[in-house]
Backbone as a chain_set.jsonl record, in Angstrom:
{"seq": "XXXXXXXXXXXXXXXXXXXXXXXXXXXXXXXXXXXXXXXXXXXXXXXXXXXXXXXXXXXXXXXXXXXXXXXXXXXXXXXXXXXXXXXXXXXXXXXXXXXXXXXXXXXXXXXXXXXXXXXXXXXXXXX", "coords": {"N": [[100.538, -39.536, 8.119], [97.286, -40.265, 9.124], [96.153, -40.103, 12.44], [94.673, -41.101, 15.519], [94.312, -39.752, 18.683], [93.661, -40.602, 21.887], [92.315, -39.675, 25.074], [91.674, -39.5, 28.62], [89.122, -41.327, 30.388], [89.393, -44.102, 32.702], [88.847, -44.981, 36.159], [85.807, -45.156, 38.022], [83.213, -44.68, 40.442], [79.948, -46.198, 40.734], [77.376, -44.268, 39.295], [78.926, -42.093, 38.905], [80.818, -39.743, 36.811], [82.6, -39.471, 33.712], [84.941, -38.307, 31.259], [85.937, -38.82, 27.944], [88.306, -38.144, 25.396], [89.074, -37.415, 21.986], [91.389, -36.854, 19.465], [92.088, -35.88, 16.175], [95.004, -36.356, 14.404], [97.271, -35.059, 11.986], [95.496, -34.606, 9.838], [95.068, -32.615, 7.994], [94.143, -32.233, 5.411], [91.566, -33.028, 5.376], [88.474, -31.903, 5.338], [85.851, -32.614, 5.927], [84.639, -34.796, 8.316], [83.849, -37.605, 10.353], [83.6, -38.368, 13.635], [83.646, -40.97, 15.942], [82.649, -42.787, 18.859], [83.172, -45.988, 20.039], [82.542, -48.937, 21.986], [83.862, -51.783, 23.681], [83.574, -54.897, 25.217], [85.505, -57.524, 26.392], [85.142, -60.432, 24.519], [82.698, -59.803, 23.547], [80.701, -58.172, 20.973], [81.792, -55.18, 19.286], [80.375, -52.047, 20.131], [78.51, -49.242, 19.101], [78.697, -45.996, 20.53], [78.361, -43.199, 20.191], [78.372, -40.693, 17.569], [79.747, -37.957, 15.682], [79.563, -35.241, 13.377], [82.16, -33.254, 12.104], [81.911, -30.808, 10.684], [79.251, -29.815, 10.862], [78.392, -30.467, 13.353], [76.451, -32.346, 13.826], [74.973, -34.883, 15.691], [74.887, -38.367, 16.455], [73.406, -41.069, 18.149], [73.664, -44.068, 20.136], [70.683, -45.443, 20.901], [70.163, -46.47, 23.421], [71.878, -45.223, 25.089], [71.79, -42.499, 24.925], [70.569, -40.851, 26.801], [72.341, -40.544, 28.841], [74.862, -40.1, 27.887], [76.913, -37.763, 26.137], [78.054, -36.328, 23.167], [80.466, -34.137, 21.802], [82.007, -31.727, 19.617], [85.021, -30.114, 18.623], [85.636, -28.282, 16.048], [87.764, -26.813, 15.044], [89.954, -27.798, 16.393], [89.749, -30.375, 15.619], [88.73, -32.418, 17.256], [86.94, -34.571, 19.504], [84.772, -34.872, 22.263], [83.512, -37.159, 24.646], [81.143, -37.137, 26.958], [80.296, -38.842, 29.82], [77.774, -39.781, 31.911], [76.256, -40.663, 35.082], [77.297, -43.289, 35.371], [77.328, -46.844, 35.037], [77.981, -50.247, 36.133], [77.778, -51.862, 33.835], [78.696, -50.215, 31.882], [81.376, -50.423, 31.824], [84.18, -50.882, 29.877], [86.379, -51.127, 27.003], [86.933, -48.166, 25.479], [86.813, -46.882, 22.286], [87.995, -44.661, 19.83], [86.984, -43.639, 16.583], [87.436, -42.732, 13.142], [85.945, -41.408, 10.231], [86.138, -40.183, 6.918], [84.2, -37.863, 5.826], [80.807, -36.741, 6.081], [78.931, -37.692, 8.992], [76.41, -40.25, 9.009], [73.42, -42.211, 8.66], [74.704, -44.559, 8.758], [76.366, -44.655, 10.903], [76.803, -46.505, 12.948], [78.167, -48.614, 11.93], [81.004, -50.505, 12.01], [82.795, -51.018, 9.927], [82.699, -48.785, 8.368], [84.486, -46.933, 9.169], [87.766, -45.673, 8.886], [89.993, -45.202, 10.374], [91.324, -45.908, 13.543], [91.596, -45.431, 17.085], [93.786, -46.28, 19.869], [92.356, -46.988, 22.059], [90.792, -46.561, 25.265], [90.522, -47.445, 28.64], [87.561, -47.784, 30.52], [86.323, -48.14, 33.701], [83.799, -49.077, 35.873], [82.912, -49.199, 39.124], [81.076, -50.882, 41.673]], "CA": [[99.556, -40.584, 8.363], [96.251, -39.851, 10.079], [96.252, -40.806, 13.711], [93.721, -40.671, 16.55], [94.912, -39.758, 20.011], [92.6, -40.619, 22.9], [92.692, -39.371, 26.453], [90.564, -39.604, 29.55], [88.808, -42.663, 30.862], [89.847, -44.4, 34.052], [87.94, -45.703, 37.049], [84.845, -44.31, 38.717], [82.185, -45.448, 41.144], [78.604, -46.163, 40.146], [76.744, -42.96, 39.364], [79.892, -41.035, 38.614], [80.968, -39.244, 35.445], [83.934, -39.443, 33.116], [84.999, -37.791, 29.897], [87.016, -39.286, 27.088], [88.526, -37.212, 24.291], [89.746, -37.986, 20.814], [91.871, -35.807, 18.564], [92.661, -36.36, 14.926], [96.301, -35.744, 14.066], [97.734, -35.216, 10.593], [94.331, -34.705, 8.951], [94.905, -31.252, 7.522], [93.46, -32.216, 4.12], [90.216, -33.56, 5.523], [87.558, -30.883, 5.848], [84.669, -33.291, 6.454], [84.981, -36.017, 9.028], [82.906, -38.128, 11.341], [84.297, -38.993, 14.759], [82.727, -41.817, 16.707], [83.118, -43.591, 19.99], [82.651, -47.338, 20.2], [83.053, -49.607, 23.179], [83.897, -53.232, 23.55], [83.907, -55.738, 26.345], [86.156, -58.728, 25.875], [84.23, -61.535, 24.25], [81.445, -59.296, 22.979], [80.856, -57.33, 19.793], [81.972, -53.751, 19.472], [79.071, -51.373, 20.159], [78.652, -47.8, 18.932], [78.181, -45.153, 21.602], [77.888, -41.954, 19.566], [79.21, -40.166, 16.498], [79.452, -36.547, 15.419], [80.216, -34.66, 12.203], [82.964, -32.092, 12.468], [81.556, -29.545, 10.042], [77.953, -29.274, 11.279], [78.175, -30.901, 14.74], [75.283, -33.21, 13.954], [75.345, -36.029, 16.513], [74.111, -39.592, 16.37], [73.587, -41.794, 19.401], [73.068, -45.347, 20.482], [69.445, -45.05, 21.593], [70.141, -46.925, 24.806], [72.844, -44.465, 25.876], [71.711, -41.065, 24.658], [70.11, -40.077, 27.959], [73.42, -40.403, 29.817], [76.115, -39.777, 27.215], [76.83, -36.628, 25.216], [79.248, -36.141, 22.356], [80.626, -32.784, 21.291], [83.167, -31.627, 18.73], [85.704, -28.835, 18.405], [86.033, -28.464, 14.661], [89.093, -26.222, 14.814], [90.947, -28.722, 16.95], [89.465, -31.718, 15.104], [88.659, -33.317, 18.402], [85.598, -34.84, 20.013], [84.673, -35.317, 23.643], [82.343, -37.953, 25.032], [80.842, -36.981, 28.375], [79.53, -39.996, 30.271], [77.198, -39.481, 33.219], [75.514, -41.73, 35.766], [77.89, -44.517, 34.862], [76.922, -48.103, 35.656], [78.971, -51.312, 35.886], [77.683, -52.329, 32.439], [79.402, -49.277, 31.006], [82.798, -50.766, 31.845], [84.571, -51.382, 28.563], [87.418, -50.377, 26.305], [86.296, -47.169, 24.619], [87.688, -46.642, 21.134], [87.622, -43.593, 18.916], [87.128, -44.005, 15.177], [87.209, -41.612, 12.232], [85.628, -41.612, 8.821], [86.289, -38.886, 6.271], [82.928, -37.556, 5.215], [79.893, -36.428, 7.179], [78.262, -38.834, 9.599], [75.084, -40.519, 8.479], [72.719, -43.31, 9.322], [75.659, -45.667, 8.81], [77.343, -44.341, 11.942], [77.047, -47.623, 13.848], [78.863, -49.68, 11.213], [82.437, -50.393, 12.267], [83.584, -51.043, 8.69], [82.636, -47.468, 7.719], [85.551, -46.098, 9.725], [89.054, -46.061, 8.32], [91.07, -44.975, 11.328], [90.926, -46.24, 14.921], [92.546, -45.159, 18.139], [94.257, -47.431, 20.638], [91.363, -47.32, 23.071], [91.046, -46.173, 26.652], [89.669, -48.281, 29.488], [86.654, -47.194, 31.502], [85.894, -49.152, 34.663], [82.823, -48.556, 36.826], [82.83, -50.138, 40.236], [79.895, -50.695, 42.552]], "C": [[98.57, -40.103, 9.415], [96.312, -40.729, 11.318], [95.197, -40.258, 14.657], [94.385, -40.812, 17.91], [93.797, -39.616, 21.032], [93.172, -40.248, 24.256], [91.444, -39.462, 27.318], [90.317, -41.057, 29.915], [89.316, -42.852, 32.281], [88.787, -45.142, 34.842], [87.037, -44.728, 37.78], [83.847, -45.21, 39.433], [80.839, -45.298, 40.431], [77.969, -44.786, 40.358], [77.659, -41.807, 39.041], [79.944, -40.669, 37.148], [82.434, -39.311, 35.012], [83.817, -38.81, 31.743], [86.176, -38.433, 29.191], [87.095, -38.352, 25.88], [89.305, -37.903, 23.185], [90.141, -36.857, 19.884], [92.46, -36.444, 17.322], [93.969, -35.609, 14.687], [96.618, -36.023, 12.599], [96.585, -35.375, 9.61], [94.04, -33.358, 8.31], [94.12, -31.18, 6.214], [92.002, -32.647, 4.209], [89.303, -32.52, 6.157], [86.334, -31.532, 6.503], [85.09, -34.602, 7.108], [83.883, -36.354, 10.019], [83.742, -38.815, 12.414], [83.289, -39.751, 15.596], [83.44, -42.451, 17.882], [82.39, -44.927, 19.958], [83.146, -47.857, 21.545], [82.971, -51.101, 22.992], [84.313, -53.865, 24.855], [84.471, -57.022, 25.766], [85.139, -59.855, 25.694], [82.902, -61.11, 23.654], [81.748, -58.426, 21.756], [81.089, -55.879, 20.179], [80.61, -53.066, 19.309], [79.287, -49.867, 19.975], [78.05, -47.08, 20.135], [77.565, -43.895, 20.994], [78.852, -41.562, 18.458], [78.813, -38.721, 16.24], [80.217, -36.075, 14.195], [80.961, -33.4, 12.607], [82.431, -30.79, 11.917], [80.239, -28.974, 10.547], [77.534, -29.714, 12.679], [76.912, -31.738, 14.897], [75.724, -34.499, 14.652], [74.366, -37.182, 16.317], [74.43, -40.422, 17.608], [73.041, -43.208, 19.337], [71.843, -44.997, 21.327], [69.45, -45.415, 23.067], [71.043, -46.073, 25.7], [72.63, -42.955, 25.807], [71.232, -40.229, 25.845], [71.24, -39.793, 28.947], [74.726, -39.925, 29.19], [75.898, -38.609, 26.25], [78.151, -36.471, 24.478], [79.278, -34.708, 21.838], [81.906, -32.725, 20.461], [83.718, -30.207, 18.714], [86.296, -28.928, 17.002], [87.406, -27.887, 14.365], [90.195, -27.153, 15.283], [90.836, -30.116, 16.351], [89.506, -32.731, 16.245], [87.219, -33.462, 18.859], [85.693, -35.338, 21.435], [83.418, -36.157, 23.805], [82.184, -37.813, 26.544], [79.906, -38.104, 28.795], [79.07, -39.751, 31.704], [76.439, -40.676, 33.776], [75.997, -43.106, 35.294], [77.507, -45.725, 35.712], [77.968, -49.169, 35.36], [78.941, -51.831, 34.446], [78.363, -51.399, 31.449], [80.912, -49.545, 30.976], [83.174, -51.426, 30.532], [85.822, -50.652, 28.109], [86.694, -49.434, 25.34], [87.287, -46.773, 23.521], [87.125, -45.533, 20.256], [87.862, -44.068, 17.481], [86.803, -42.806, 14.306], [86.885, -42.113, 10.842], [85.696, -40.242, 8.169], [85.144, -38.635, 5.323], [82.013, -37.218, 6.369], [79.292, -37.717, 7.723], [76.899, -39.016, 8.935], [74.456, -41.684, 9.216], [73.588, -44.556, 9.415], [76.563, -45.605, 10.026], [77.686, -45.511, 12.852], [77.869, -48.749, 13.207], [80.37, -49.538, 11.366], [83.247, -50.333, 10.977], [83.477, -49.743, 7.891], [83.794, -46.574, 8.129], [86.913, -46.605, 9.277], [90.207, -45.946, 9.309], [90.551, -45.19, 12.743], [92.032, -45.836, 15.885], [92.918, -46.435, 18.877], [93.239, -47.885, 21.68], [91.786, -46.836, 24.451], [90.039, -46.896, 27.537], [88.826, -47.422, 30.416], [86.156, -48.316, 32.397], [84.987, -48.498, 35.692], [82.637, -49.598, 37.914], [81.639, -49.82, 41.134], [80.303, -50.727, 44.01]], "O": [[98.965, -39.597, 10.465], [96.501, -41.943, 11.235], [94.866, -39.074, 14.599], [94.947, -41.856, 18.24], [93.073, -38.621, 21.036], [94.347, -40.475, 24.543], [90.318, -39.496, 26.821], [91.195, -41.907, 29.767], [89.631, -41.885, 32.974], [87.942, -45.838, 34.279], [87.444, -43.616, 38.116], [83.666, -46.369, 39.06], [80.637, -44.383, 39.632], [78.019, -44.222, 41.451], [77.211, -40.667, 38.917], [79.201, -41.22, 36.335], [83.357, -39.222, 35.821], [82.743, -38.779, 31.142], [87.262, -38.574, 29.753], [86.081, -37.839, 25.407], [90.077, -38.834, 23.415], [89.322, -36.0, 19.552], [93.222, -37.408, 17.394], [94.02, -34.381, 14.761], [96.279, -37.075, 12.056], [96.665, -36.165, 8.67], [92.878, -33.005, 8.108], [93.49, -30.159, 5.937], [91.287, -32.627, 3.208], [89.356, -32.286, 7.364], [85.843, -31.044, 7.521], [85.808, -35.407, 6.515], [83.108, -35.5, 10.451], [84.502, -39.738, 12.123], [82.216, -39.241, 15.918], [84.659, -42.624, 17.889], [81.164, -44.988, 19.864], [84.049, -47.286, 22.157], [82.133, -51.616, 22.252], [85.265, -53.437, 25.508], [83.97, -57.539, 24.768], [84.379, -60.18, 26.606], [82.075, -61.95, 23.297], [82.883, -58.004, 21.534], [80.655, -55.412, 21.232], [79.804, -53.452, 18.463], [80.154, -49.283, 20.625], [77.031, -47.5, 20.684], [76.405, -43.57, 21.247], [79.99, -42.029, 18.406], [77.693, -38.308, 16.539], [81.371, -36.451, 13.989], [80.444, -32.579, 13.365], [82.484, -29.765, 12.597], [80.113, -27.754, 10.656], [76.445, -29.373, 13.139], [76.363, -31.826, 15.996], [76.71, -35.125, 14.263], [73.181, -36.982, 16.051], [75.574, -40.473, 18.059], [72.101, -43.508, 18.601], [71.963, -44.329, 22.354], [68.812, -44.741, 23.877], [70.985, -46.182, 26.924], [73.246, -42.214, 26.573], [71.468, -39.022, 25.884], [71.118, -38.907, 29.793], [75.597, -39.403, 29.886], [74.841, -38.485, 25.631], [79.223, -36.478, 25.083], [78.244, -34.142, 21.483], [82.782, -33.58, 20.596], [82.97, -29.231, 18.782], [87.326, -29.569, 16.792], [88.135, -28.416, 13.526], [91.238, -27.276, 14.642], [91.721, -30.949, 16.546], [90.21, -33.739, 16.198], [86.387, -32.584, 18.628], [86.577, -36.124, 21.777], [82.393, -35.893, 23.178], [83.003, -38.319, 27.311], [78.848, -38.296, 28.196], [79.888, -39.539, 32.6], [76.036, -41.577, 33.041], [75.21, -43.956, 34.88], [77.38, -45.636, 36.933], [78.762, -49.014, 34.431], [79.982, -52.201, 33.902], [78.578, -51.769, 30.295], [81.633, -48.947, 30.178], [82.561, -52.412, 30.124], [86.266, -49.692, 28.738], [85.929, -49.88, 24.484], [88.425, -46.388, 23.787], [85.926, -45.486, 19.982], [88.813, -44.799, 17.203], [85.99, -41.961, 14.681], [87.455, -43.086, 10.348], [85.349, -39.242, 8.796], [85.116, -39.117, 4.191], [82.396, -37.387, 7.527], [79.161, -38.708, 7.004], [76.32, -38.08, 8.382], [74.926, -42.083, 10.281], [73.22, -45.513, 10.096], [77.455, -46.443, 10.163], [78.751, -45.517, 13.469], [78.222, -49.722, 13.874], [80.951, -48.558, 10.901], [84.281, -49.666, 10.932], [84.106, -49.616, 6.84], [84.046, -45.555, 7.485], [87.179, -47.807, 9.287], [91.272, -46.528, 9.102], [89.473, -44.714, 13.098], [93.219, -45.886, 15.565], [92.436, -47.522, 18.558], [93.264, -49.032, 22.126], [92.972, -46.72, 24.757], [88.85, -46.953, 27.224], [89.312, -46.463, 31.016], [85.632, -49.321, 31.915], [85.349, -47.496, 36.309], [82.251, -50.736, 37.647], [81.258, -48.664, 41.324], [79.455, -50.589, 44.891]]}, "num_chains": 1, "name": "protein.A"}
């Protein structure tokens, strides 16, 4: 069974940086995949942060976050990192990794396009 394992996150002060990582496990038959990071604050809708295709490393971003966040992929490891810089209190959320099997596309922000989700990792930014 395909599984996503997340790591990283935690607490940081305003202006600080954090990295979260996501690794696909048990996906040996999937050559093409799209890994994405979403975030959600309790009571609000889930919001896409970024997505990246494993085979060609093409990245897609939430326009409001692309100046501070960067996503990268290690295709051999089937893992993706999200580097978050200059973090602000509004960035505090549960960050969730999601996978779709196929290349990323303009649909990357649609939660129902993803078939597998991680457990999430909390990011808290304090002022």
